[in-house]
PDB file of C-alpha atoms in Angstrom:
ATOM      1  CA  MET A   1      71.783   1.339  53.168  1.00 81.00           C
ATOM      2  CA  ASP A   2      72.378  -0.937  50.179  1.00 90.00           C
ATOM      3  CA  LEU A   3      76.099  -1.643  50.521  1.00 94.00           C
ATOM      4  CA  ALA A   4      75.982  -4.475  47.973  1.00 91.00           C
ATOM      5  CA  ALA A   5      75.179  -1.848  45.317  1.00 92.00           C
ATOM      6  CA  ARG A   6      78.677  -0.425  45.805  1.00 95.00           C
ATOM      7  CA  GLY A   7      79.965  -3.325  43.728  1.00 95.00           C
ATOM      8  CA  ALA A   8      82.259  -6.317  43.826  1.00 96.00           C
ATOM      9  CA  GLY A   9      85.417  -4.285  44.453  1.00 96.00           C
ATOM     10  CA  PHE A  10      83.916  -2.742  47.582  1.00 97.00           C
ATOM     11  CA  ALA A  11      82.748  -6.142  48.843  1.00 97.00           C
ATOM     12  CA  GLU A  12      86.152  -7.717  48.205  1.00 97.00           C
ATOM     13  CA  PHE A  13      87.976  -4.862  49.947  1.00 98.00           C
ATOM     14  CA  TRP A  14      85.910  -5.456  53.094  1.00 98.00           C
ATOM     15  CA  ARG A  15      86.654  -9.221  52.937  1.00 97.00           C
ATOM     16  CA  GLU A  16      90.420  -8.805  52.533  1.00 97.00           C
ATOM     17  CA  ARG A  17      92.528  -8.804  55.696  1.00 97.00           C
ATOM     18  CA  HIS A  18      93.081  -5.138  56.588  1.00 97.00           C
ATOM     19  CA  LEU A  19      93.317  -3.426  59.928  1.00 97.00           C
ATOM     20  CA  CYS A  20      90.828  -0.652  60.460  1.00 98.00           C
ATOM     21  CA  THR A  21      90.456   2.369  62.682  1.00 98.00           C
ATOM     22  CA  LEU A  22      87.395   3.126  64.762  1.00 98.00           C
ATOM     23  CA  THR A  23      86.672   6.728  65.648  1.00 98.00           C
ATOM     24  CA  THR A  24      84.421   7.516  68.605  1.00 97.00           C
ATOM     25  CA  VAL A  25      83.925  10.799  70.442  1.00 94.00           C
ATOM     26  CA  ARG A  26      85.084  11.521  73.975  1.00 93.00           C
ATOM     27  CA  PRO A  27      82.839  13.443  76.390  1.00 92.00           C
ATOM     28  CA  ASP A  28      84.847  16.609  75.677  1.00 94.00           C
ATOM     29  CA  GLY A  29      84.079  16.283  71.947  1.00 93.00           C
ATOM     30  CA  THR A  30      87.546  15.208  70.824  1.00 96.00           C
ATOM     31  CA  PRO A  31      87.981  12.139  68.626  1.00 97.00           C
ATOM     32  CA  HIS A  32      89.226   8.846  70.035  1.00 97.00           C
ATOM     33  CA  VAL A  33      90.772   6.789  67.216  1.00 98.00           C
ATOM     34  CA  VAL A  34      91.998   3.227  67.737  1.00 98.00           C
ATOM     35  CA  PRO A  35      93.122   0.356  65.503  1.00 98.00           C
ATOM     36  CA  VAL A  36      90.638  -2.524  65.317  1.00 98.00           C
ATOM     37  CA  GLY A  37      89.709  -5.582  63.349  1.00 98.00           C
ATOM     38  CA  ALA A  38      86.268  -5.222  61.812  1.00 98.00           C
ATOM     39  CA  THR A  39      83.819  -7.121  59.676  1.00 98.00           C
ATOM     40  CA  LEU A  40      81.053  -5.923  57.393  1.00 98.00           C
ATOM     41  CA  ASP A  41      77.801  -7.697  56.552  1.00 98.00           C
ATOM     42  CA  LEU A  42      76.778  -6.247  53.196  1.00 96.00           C
ATOM     43  CA  GLU A  43      73.263  -7.680  53.354  1.00 95.00           C
ATOM     44  CA  THR A  44      72.303  -6.126  56.684  1.00 97.00           C
ATOM     45  CA  GLY A  45      74.543  -3.051  56.532  1.00 97.00           C
ATOM     46  CA  ILE A  46      76.047  -3.909  59.922  1.00 98.00           C
ATOM     47  CA  ALA A  47      79.767  -3.591  60.687  1.00 98.00           C
ATOM     48  CA  ARG A  48      81.095  -5.321  63.788  1.00 98.00           C
ATOM     49  CA  VAL A  49      84.085  -4.774  66.067  1.00 98.00           C
ATOM     50  CA  ILE A  50      84.852  -7.196  68.897  1.00 98.00           C
ATOM     51  CA  THR A  51      86.529  -5.788  71.977  1.00 98.00           C
ATOM     52  CA  SER A  52      86.706  -6.080  75.718  1.00 98.00           C
ATOM     53  CA  GLY A  53      83.812  -4.508  77.570  1.00 96.00           C
ATOM     54  CA  THR A  54      86.388  -2.663  79.660  1.00 96.00           C
ATOM     55  CA  SER A  55      88.095  -1.013  76.662  1.00 97.00           C
ATOM     56  CA  ARG A  56      87.916   2.753  76.288  1.00 96.00           C
ATOM     57  CA  LYS A  57      86.029   2.465  72.990  1.00 96.00           C
ATOM     58  CA  ALA A  58      83.361   0.245  74.545  1.00 96.00           C
ATOM     59  CA  ARG A  59      83.073   2.485  77.601  1.00 95.00           C
ATOM     60  CA  LEU A  60      82.681   5.578  75.397  1.00 94.00           C
ATOM     61  CA  LEU A  61      79.759   3.893  73.621  1.00 95.00           C
ATOM     62  CA  ALA A  62      78.164   2.093  76.586  1.00 87.00           C
ATOM     63  CA  GLY A  63      74.602   3.163  77.289  1.00 80.00           C
ATOM     64  CA  ASP A  64      74.490   5.338  74.170  1.00 72.00           C
ATOM     65  CA  ASP A  65      72.529   3.390  71.578  1.00 74.00           C
ATOM     66  CA  GLY A  66      73.087   5.193  68.339  1.00 83.00           C
ATOM     67  CA  ALA A  67      76.388   6.973  69.026  1.00 94.00           C
ATOM     68  CA  ARG A  68      77.934   8.298  65.810  1.00 96.00           C
ATOM     69  CA  VAL A  69      81.184   6.585  64.763  1.00 98.00           C
ATOM     70  CA  ALA A  70      83.431   6.141  61.743  1.00 98.00           C
ATOM     71  CA  LEU A  71      85.158   2.918  60.704  1.00 98.00           C
ATOM     72  CA  CYS A  72      87.971   3.224  58.164  1.00 98.00           C
ATOM     73  CA  GLN A  73      90.446   1.028  56.354  1.00 98.00           C
ATOM     74  CA  VAL A  74      93.170   1.841  53.857  1.00 97.00           C
ATOM     75  CA  ASP A  75      95.449  -0.108  51.554  1.00 97.00           C
ATOM     76  CA  GLY A  76      97.657   2.134  49.457  1.00 96.00           C
ATOM     77  CA  ARG A  77      95.357   4.240  47.298  1.00 96.00           C
ATOM     78  CA  ARG A  78      92.333   2.115  48.140  1.00 97.00           C
ATOM     79  CA  TRP A  79      90.336   3.263  51.126  1.00 98.00           C
ATOM     80  CA  SER A  80      86.865   3.099  52.583  1.00 98.00           C
ATOM     81  CA  THR A  81      85.118   4.867  55.442  1.00 98.00           C
ATOM     82  CA  LEU A  82      81.839   3.684  56.917  1.00 98.00           C
ATOM     83  CA  GLU A  83      79.859   6.065  59.089  1.00 98.00           C
ATOM     84  CA  GLY A  84      76.973   4.988  61.257  1.00 98.00           C
ATOM     85  CA  THR A  85      75.432   4.546  64.649  1.00 97.00           C
ATOM     86  CA  ALA A  86      77.043   2.186  67.141  1.00 97.00           C
ATOM     87  CA  THR A  87      75.610   0.076  69.921  1.00 96.00           C
ATOM     88  CA  VAL A  88      77.512  -2.118  72.372  1.00 97.00           C
ATOM     89  CA  ARG A  89      76.001  -5.621  72.507  1.00 97.00           C
ATOM     90  CA  THR A  90      76.655  -8.128  75.256  1.00 97.00           C
ATOM     91  CA  GLU A  91      74.256 -10.922  74.272  1.00 98.00           C
ATOM     92  CA  PRO A  92      76.252 -14.177  74.005  1.00 98.00           C
ATOM     93  CA  GLU A  93      74.758 -15.104  70.616  1.00 98.00           C
ATOM     94  CA  ARG A  94      75.691 -11.698  69.126  1.00 98.00           C
ATOM     95  CA  VAL A  95      79.217 -11.903  70.536  1.00 98.00           C
ATOM     96  CA  ALA A  96      79.633 -15.470  69.204  1.00 98.00           C
ATOM     97  CA  ASP A  97      78.395 -14.388  65.756  1.00 98.00           C
ATOM     98  CA  ALA A  98      80.851 -11.474  65.722  1.00 98.00           C
ATOM     99  CA  GLU A  99      83.696 -13.781  66.811  1.00 98.00           C
ATOM    100  CA  ALA A 100      82.893 -16.171  63.948  1.00 98.00           C
ATOM    101  CA  ARG A 101      82.906 -13.312  61.454  1.00 98.00           C
ATOM    102  CA  TYR A 102      86.201 -12.023  62.874  1.00 98.00           C
ATOM    103  CA  THR A 103      87.701 -15.525  62.600  1.00 98.00           C
ATOM    104  CA  ALA A 104      86.691 -15.722  58.926  1.00 98.00           C
ATOM    105  CA  ARG A 105      88.374 -12.408  58.090  1.00 98.00           C
ATOM    106  CA  TYR A 106      91.393 -12.477  60.396  1.00 98.00           C
ATOM    107  CA  LYS A 107      92.046 -15.399  62.758  1.00 97.00           C
ATOM    108  CA  PRO A 108      90.411 -16.834  65.874  1.00 98.00           C
ATOM    109  CA  PRO A 109      90.399 -14.186  68.605  1.00 98.00           C
ATOM    110  CA  ARG A 110      92.023 -14.936  71.924  1.00 96.00           C
ATOM    111  CA  PRO A 111      89.602 -16.008  74.661  1.00 96.00           C
ATOM    112  CA  ASN A 112      88.076 -13.060  76.516  1.00 97.00           C
ATOM    113  CA  PRO A 113      85.168 -13.584  78.915  1.00 96.00           C
ATOM    114  CA  ALA A 114      84.606  -9.798  79.005  1.00 97.00           C
ATOM    115  CA  ARG A 115      84.180  -9.576  75.209  1.00 98.00           C
ATOM    116  CA  VAL A 116      81.425  -7.448  73.704  1.00 98.00           C
ATOM    117  CA  VAL A 117      80.605  -6.533  70.127  1.00 98.00           C
ATOM    118  CA  ILE A 118      80.189  -3.022  68.828  1.00 98.00           C
ATOM    119  CA  GLU A 119      77.549  -3.177  66.115  1.00 98.00           C
ATOM    120  CA  ILE A 120      77.544  -0.282  63.673  1.00 98.00           C
ATOM    121  CA  GLU A 121      74.478   0.361  61.546  1.00 97.00           C
ATOM    122  CA  VAL A 122      76.096   1.873  58.463  1.00 98.00           C
ATOM    123  CA  THR A 123      74.380   5.034  57.242  1.00 98.00           C
ATOM    124  CA  ARG A 124      77.064   6.293  54.842  1.00 98.00           C
ATOM    125  CA  ALA A 125      79.897   4.725  52.870  1.00 98.00           C
ATOM    126  CA  MET A 126      82.605   6.499  50.969  1.00 97.00           C
ATOM    127  CA  GLY A 127      85.986   5.727  49.513  1.00 97.00           C
ATOM    128  CA  SER A 128      87.972   4.832  46.435  1.00 96.00           C
ATOM    129  CA  VAL A 129      86.731   1.259  46.065  1.00 94.00           C
TER     130      VAL A 129
END
């Protein structure tokens, strides 16, 4: 998906410091929605969420490459939702890359030896920006 084609306002909105929500699906089909910090790479169409490997969101996605998720952020009337397929990554270089991206958007994350990164391949973007 060509996210850069959505324009400068969209790109800026995903660089600004906003909290997001990540929606996954529980085994019973109900949504699990949690606040997260997230980053978006416009060039690759990959959104990233760092979390502990023991978190509920990571456990819901573990072993399910390509689970459907939604990542949202809102600021007043401006909002954006990214839909896509999520994969939990544990490779140290992927986690370190995600931590660096998180640091650039928010602040350095606290140390967590159990950290993983949820990588979301964006397949749909919508919103008011």
